[in-house]
Coordinates of C-alpha atoms and ligand atoms in Angstrom, one line a residue:
M1 CA 94.9 -50.4 261.0
T2 CA 93.7 -54.0 261.2
G3 CA 94.3 -57.0 259.0
A4 CA 90.7 -56.9 258.0
S5 CA 91.1 -53.5 256.3
A6 CA 90.8 -53.5 252.5
I7 CA 91.7 -49.8 252.6
S8 CA 93.2 -47.8 255.4
I9 CA 93.3 -44.0 255.1
S10 CA 94.8 -41.7 257.6
G11 CA 95.2 -38.0 257.8
L12 CA 94.4 -37.5 254.1
H13 CA 94.4 -34.0 252.7
K14 CA 94.2 -32.9 249.1
T15 CA 94.6 -29.3 248.2
Y16 CA 94.4 -28.6 244.4
A17 CA 96.8 -26.3 242.7
N18 CA 94.1 -23.5 242.8
G19 CA 94.1 -23.7 246.6
L20 CA 90.9 -25.6 247.0
A21 CA 91.0 -28.0 249.9
A22 CA 89.0 -30.9 248.4
L23 CA 89.9 -33.3 251.1
D24 CA 90.4 -31.9 254.6
G25 CA 91.7 -34.7 256.9
I26 CA 90.1 -38.0 256.0
D27 CA 90.5 -41.0 258.3
L28 CA 88.7 -44.1 257.1
D29 CA 89.0 -47.9 257.2
I30 CA 87.1 -49.9 254.6
H31 CA 86.6 -53.5 255.8
R32 CA 87.2 -56.4 253.5
G33 CA 84.1 -57.7 251.8
E34 CA 81.8 -54.8 252.7
I35 CA 79.8 -52.5 250.5
F36 CA 80.6 -49.0 251.5
A37 CA 78.5 -46.2 250.2
L38 CA 80.0 -42.7 250.1
L39 CA 77.3 -40.0 250.0
G40 CA 77.7 -36.3 249.8
P41 CA 76.5 -33.3 247.7
N42 CA 78.2 -32.2 244.5
G43 CA 81.7 -31.1 245.0
A44 CA 82.0 -32.8 248.5
G45 CA 85.2 -34.6 247.5
K46 CA 83.9 -38.1 246.6
T47 CA 85.7 -38.4 243.3
T48 CA 88.8 -36.8 244.7
L49 CA 88.9 -39.4 247.5
I50 CA 88.5 -42.3 245.1
G51 CA 91.1 -40.7 242.8
A52 CA 93.5 -40.5 245.7
I53 CA 93.0 -44.1 246.6
C54 CA 93.4 -45.2 243.0
G55 CA 96.6 -43.2 242.5
L56 CA 95.0 -40.7 240.1
V57 CA 95.1 -37.8 242.5
R58 CA 98.3 -37.1 244.4
P59 CA 97.5 -36.5 248.1
S60 CA 98.9 -33.4 249.7
R61 CA 99.3 -35.1 253.0
G62 CA 98.4 -38.4 254.7
S63 CA 98.7 -42.0 253.9
I64 CA 96.6 -44.7 252.1
R65 CA 97.1 -48.4 252.2
V66 CA 95.3 -50.8 249.9
C67 CA 95.3 -54.4 251.0
G68 CA 98.3 -53.5 253.1
H69 CA 100.2 -51.9 250.2
D70 CA 101.2 -48.2 250.5
I71 CA 99.8 -46.5 247.4
V72 CA 102.9 -44.4 247.0
G73 CA 105.7 -46.8 248.0
D74 CA 104.0 -49.9 246.5
Y75 CA 101.9 -48.4 243.8
R76 CA 101.7 -51.4 241.4
S77 CA 100.5 -53.9 244.0
A78 CA 98.0 -51.4 245.4
R79 CA 96.7 -50.5 242.0
A80 CA 96.4 -54.2 240.9
A81 CA 94.0 -54.9 243.7
I82 CA 91.7 -52.2 242.5
G83 CA 89.0 -52.0 239.8
L84 CA 87.7 -48.5 239.0
V85 CA 84.6 -47.5 237.3
P86 CA 85.0 -43.8 236.9
Q87 CA 82.3 -41.2 237.0
E88 CA 83.1 -39.9 233.6
L89 CA 82.7 -42.4 230.8
T90 CA 86.1 -43.0 229.2
T91 CA 86.0 -45.6 226.5
D92 CA 87.6 -46.0 223.1
A93 CA 84.7 -45.4 220.7
F94 CA 86.0 -47.6 217.9
V95 CA 87.1 -50.6 219.8
S96 CA 84.7 -53.5 220.3
V97 CA 83.3 -54.4 223.7
G98 CA 85.1 -57.7 223.9
D99 CA 88.5 -56.2 222.9
T100 CA 88.3 -53.4 225.4
V101 CA 87.6 -55.7 228.3
R102 CA 90.4 -58.2 227.1
F103 CA 92.8 -55.3 226.8
S104 CA 92.1 -54.1 230.3
R105 CA 93.1 -57.4 231.7
G106 CA 96.3 -57.4 229.7
L107 CA 97.2 -54.0 231.1
F108 CA 97.5 -55.6 234.5
G109 CA 99.8 -58.3 233.0
K110 CA 97.2 -61.1 233.5
P111 CA 97.0 -63.9 231.0
A112 CA 93.9 -64.0 228.7
D113 CA 91.0 -65.9 230.2
P114 CA 88.2 -66.3 227.6
A115 CA 85.9 -68.1 230.0
L116 CA 86.2 -65.3 232.6
L117 CA 85.6 -62.7 229.9
E118 CA 82.4 -64.5 228.8
R119 CA 81.2 -64.7 232.3
I120 CA 81.7 -61.0 233.0
L121 CA 80.0 -60.0 229.8
R122 CA 77.1 -62.3 230.3
N123 CA 76.6 -61.1 233.9
L124 CA 76.4 -57.6 232.6
A125 CA 74.1 -58.5 229.7
L126 CA 76.7 -57.5 227.2
W127 CA 77.6 -60.8 225.7
E128 CA 75.4 -60.2 222.6
K129 CA 77.2 -56.9 222.1
K130 CA 80.8 -58.3 222.4
D131 CA 81.7 -57.5 218.8
E132 CA 79.9 -54.2 218.7
Q133 CA 81.9 -51.0 218.6
I134 CA 81.5 -49.0 221.8
R135 CA 80.3 -45.9 220.0
R136 CA 77.2 -47.8 218.9
L137 CA 76.1 -48.6 222.4
S138 CA 73.6 -46.7 224.5
G139 CA 74.8 -44.7 227.5
G140 CA 73.6 -47.3 230.0
M141 CA 75.4 -50.0 228.0
K142 CA 78.6 -48.0 227.9
R143 CA 78.4 -47.7 231.7
R144 CA 78.2 -51.5 231.9
V145 CA 81.2 -51.8 229.6
M146 CA 83.1 -49.7 232.1
I147 CA 82.1 -52.1 234.9
A148 CA 83.2 -55.1 232.7
K149 CA 86.6 -53.4 232.1
A150 CA 87.1 -52.7 235.8
L151 CA 86.4 -56.4 236.6
A152 CA 88.6 -57.8 233.9
H153 CA 91.7 -58.2 236.1
E154 CA 89.7 -59.8 239.0
P155 CA 90.3 -57.0 241.5
D156 CA 89.7 -57.5 245.2
I157 CA 88.3 -54.0 245.5
L158 CA 85.8 -52.3 243.2
F159 CA 85.1 -48.6 243.0
L160 CA 81.9 -47.5 241.5
D161 CA 81.7 -43.7 241.1
E162 CA 78.0 -43.0 240.4
P163 CA 77.5 -46.4 238.7
T164 CA 73.9 -46.0 237.9
S165 CA 73.6 -42.4 236.8
G166 CA 71.8 -42.5 233.4
V167 CA 70.8 -46.1 233.9
D168 CA 67.1 -46.9 233.8
I169 CA 65.4 -48.2 236.9
E170 CA 65.1 -51.8 235.8
L171 CA 68.7 -52.1 234.8
R172 CA 69.7 -50.3 238.0
K173 CA 68.0 -53.0 240.0
S174 CA 69.8 -55.7 238.1
M175 CA 73.1 -53.9 238.7
W176 CA 72.4 -53.8 242.4
A177 CA 71.9 -57.5 242.4
Q178 CA 75.1 -58.0 240.5
V179 CA 77.0 -55.8 242.9
R180 CA 75.7 -57.8 245.8
A181 CA 76.7 -61.0 244.0
L182 CA 80.2 -59.6 243.6
R183 CA 80.3 -58.8 247.3
D184 CA 79.3 -62.4 248.0
T185 CA 82.3 -63.6 246.2
G186 CA 84.5 -61.5 248.6
V187 CA 85.0 -58.4 246.6
T188 CA 85.0 -55.2 248.6
I189 CA 82.9 -52.5 247.0
I190 CA 83.0 -48.7 247.4
L191 CA 80.3 -46.8 245.6
T192 CA 79.2 -43.2 245.4
T193 CA 75.6 -42.3 244.6
H194 CA 73.2 -39.5 244.6
Y195 CA 70.3 -42.0 244.9
I196 CA 69.9 -42.4 248.6
E197 CA 67.6 -45.3 248.0
E198 CA 70.5 -47.0 246.3
A199 CA 72.7 -46.7 249.4
E200 CA 69.7 -47.8 251.5
E201 CA 69.3 -50.8 249.3
M202 CA 72.9 -52.0 249.0
A203 CA 75.3 -50.6 251.5
D204 CA 76.6 -52.4 254.6
R205 CA 78.1 -49.1 255.8
I206 CA 77.5 -45.5 254.9
G207 CA 79.9 -42.6 254.9
V208 CA 78.8 -39.0 254.5
I209 CA 81.3 -36.5 253.2
D210 CA 80.8 -32.8 253.0
K211 CA 83.3 -30.1 252.1
G212 CA 86.2 -32.6 252.2
R213 CA 85.3 -34.0 255.6
L214 CA 83.8 -37.3 256.6
I215 CA 81.0 -36.2 258.9
L216 CA 79.7 -39.6 259.6
T217 CA 80.5 -43.3 259.1
E218 CA 78.0 -45.8 260.4
T219 CA 76.5 -49.2 259.5
K220 CA 73.4 -48.9 257.6
T221 CA 71.4 -50.7 260.3
A222 CA 72.5 -48.3 263.0
L223 CA 71.8 -45.4 260.7
M224 CA 68.4 -46.7 259.8
Q225 CA 67.6 -47.1 263.5
R226 CA 68.4 -43.4 264.0
M227 CA 66.6 -42.6 260.8
G228 CA 63.6 -44.5 262.1
K229 CA 62.9 -41.5 264.2
S230 CA 59.3 -40.5 264.5
Q231 CA 57.8 -37.2 265.5
M232 CA 54.5 -36.0 266.9
I233 CA 54.0 -32.4 266.1
F234 CA 51.7 -30.6 268.5
T235 CA 50.2 -27.3 267.3
L236 CA 49.7 -25.1 270.4
S237 CA 46.8 -22.7 271.1
T238 CA 49.2 -20.4 272.8
P239 CA 52.8 -19.9 271.7
L240 CA 55.4 -21.4 274.1
Q241 CA 58.7 -19.6 275.0
R242 CA 60.5 -22.4 276.8
I243 CA 59.9 -26.1 277.6
P244 CA 58.9 -26.4 281.3
D245 CA 61.2 -28.5 283.5
T246 CA 58.3 -30.8 284.2
L247 CA 58.5 -32.1 280.7
A248 CA 62.3 -32.7 280.8
V249 CA 61.9 -36.5 280.4
Y250 CA 60.6 -36.1 276.9
D251 CA 62.6 -35.3 273.8
L252 CA 60.8 -32.1 273.0
A253 CA 61.7 -29.1 270.9
I254 CA 60.0 -25.8 270.1
A255 CA 59.3 -25.0 266.5
A256 CA 57.4 -22.5 264.3
D257 CA 58.2 -19.6 266.6
G258 CA 56.7 -21.3 269.6
N259 CA 53.5 -22.4 267.9
E260 CA 54.6 -26.0 267.7
L261 CA 56.0 -28.5 270.1
V262 CA 57.8 -31.4 268.5
Y263 CA 58.2 -34.7 270.3
T264 CA 60.8 -36.9 268.7
Y265 CA 61.0 -40.6 269.6
N266 CA 62.6 -43.7 268.1
A267 CA 60.2 -46.1 266.7
E268 CA 62.4 -49.0 267.7
E269 CA 62.4 -48.1 271.3
D270 CA 59.4 -47.8 273.6
A271 CA 58.0 -44.3 273.0
H272 CA 56.2 -42.6 275.8
D273 CA 52.5 -43.1 275.9
A274 CA 51.0 -40.2 273.9
S275 CA 48.1 -39.8 276.3
V276 CA 50.5 -39.5 279.3
L277 CA 52.5 -36.9 277.4
I278 CA 49.4 -34.9 276.6
D279 CA 48.3 -35.1 280.3
D280 CA 51.7 -33.9 281.4
M281 CA 51.5 -31.0 278.8
R282 CA 48.1 -30.0 280.1
A283 CA 49.4 -30.1 283.7
S284 CA 52.0 -27.6 282.6
N285 CA 49.3 -25.4 280.9
I286 CA 50.2 -26.4 277.4
R287 CA 47.2 -27.0 275.2
P288 CA 47.8 -28.9 272.0
K289 CA 45.0 -28.2 269.5
R290 CA 46.2 -30.4 266.8
I291 CA 48.6 -33.4 266.5
E292 CA 50.4 -34.5 263.4
C293 CA 52.7 -37.6 263.1
R294 CA 55.5 -38.0 260.8
Q295 CA 58.5 -40.3 260.0
S296 CA 61.8 -38.9 258.9
S297 CA 63.4 -40.5 255.8
L298 CA 67.0 -41.3 255.0
E299 CA 66.8 -38.5 252.5
E300 CA 65.8 -36.0 255.2
I301 CA 68.5 -37.2 257.6
F302 CA 71.0 -36.8 254.9
M303 CA 69.8 -33.3 254.1
Q304 CA 69.9 -32.4 257.8
L305 CA 73.4 -33.7 258.2
V306 CA 74.7 -31.8 255.2
G307 CA 72.4 -28.8 255.5
A308 CA 73.4 -28.2 259.2
R309 CA 76.8 -27.4 258.0
Ligands
ATP1 N1 91.5 -31.1 239.0 C1 90.9 -30.3 239.8 N2 91.4 -29.0 240.1 C2 90.9 -28.2 240.9 N3 89.8 -28.4 241.6 C3 89.2 -29.6 241.5 C4 89.7 -30.6 240.6 N4 88.9 -31.7 240.6 C5 88.0 -31.4 241.5 N5 88.1 -30.2 242.0 C6 87.3 -29.5 243.0 O1 87.3 -30.3 244.2 C7 86.1 -30.4 244.8 C8 85.6 -31.8 245.0 O2 85.4 -32.4 243.7 P1 84.9 -33.9 243.5 O3 84.9 -34.1 242.1 O4 85.8 -34.7 244.4 O5 83.5 -33.8 244.1 P2 82.4 -35.0 244.2 O6 82.0 -35.2 245.6 O7 82.8 -36.2 243.4 O8 81.1 -34.3 243.4 P3 80.0 -34.9 242.4 O9 78.9 -35.4 243.3 O10 79.6 -33.7 241.7 O11 80.6 -35.9 241.5 C9 85.1 -29.5 244.0 O12 85.0 -28.2 244.5 C10 85.8 -29.5 242.6 O13 85.5 -28.3 241.9
MG2 MG1 82.2 -37.1 241.7

């Protein structure tokens, strides 16, 4: 653990009462001031992990520190550092927008701050709705109220569990801008999303979780470089059983029952000259009759990562 960690998790396991191992050995450090996107299929354990950090789910094993505070031994300090926007909307239908946000701040023992309240509501385009009962708001507005509530006690760390599900694209983009603005004020942000483009747009770092295990944590830039992989797919006139040793310098794979030879290269690096590759193939008696080029997307890499398991 380093002093720069907003959250430090080690050896975290969670097995629910029914025997399901929702978290199966998580080690993760979230750096202060970063936007960390947690990606994974339905049921991967994202909400359970967030719940464990926020003290809503009791870990079966392992430890979690939030801003240096142990979430079990020093729960109040740990929890006070956190703002949580849960996946499920939980708001009091009959309370007004302004009151619910004010009340949230009070729960953390912080003195009323009308100027802060106004700023938060204005930033989320909710100021006009401050006296409206929550039940009269649209789904997207309710979600923004949840964000306002989570920010009311000025947390150092903000969790957004599927913040933009059910939010229209225009509003989603404005929420992305606001999340970035929050990060620029020093808030650490952890979000989950099923929109890969959202992670691509916002995240500094990406973690992929599947079946309760973190299968990857990487900066977005590094991941994008890996995702920037390109392929040339050669359709062969005669099926190929194995790749000849003479072609070992190339990153080649056989596909489509030997009918295709796939050359993968990283667009960032210097790829081999295609004409040289083709000459080398012909020298080995491999005759491509068609070439197709393609670029793999983040979505595909994600599917590969998760699908391979
Ligand atoms: N209270 C609970 N009791 C028993 N099992 C649970 C409980 N909560 C979650 N689970 C199970 O734990 C696993 C992980 O669930 P979790 O909600 O953490 O997934 P998730 O990654 O957030 O999924 P989604 O993308 O659908 O929100 C699932 O198999 C789920 O059914
Ligand atoms: Mg979830």
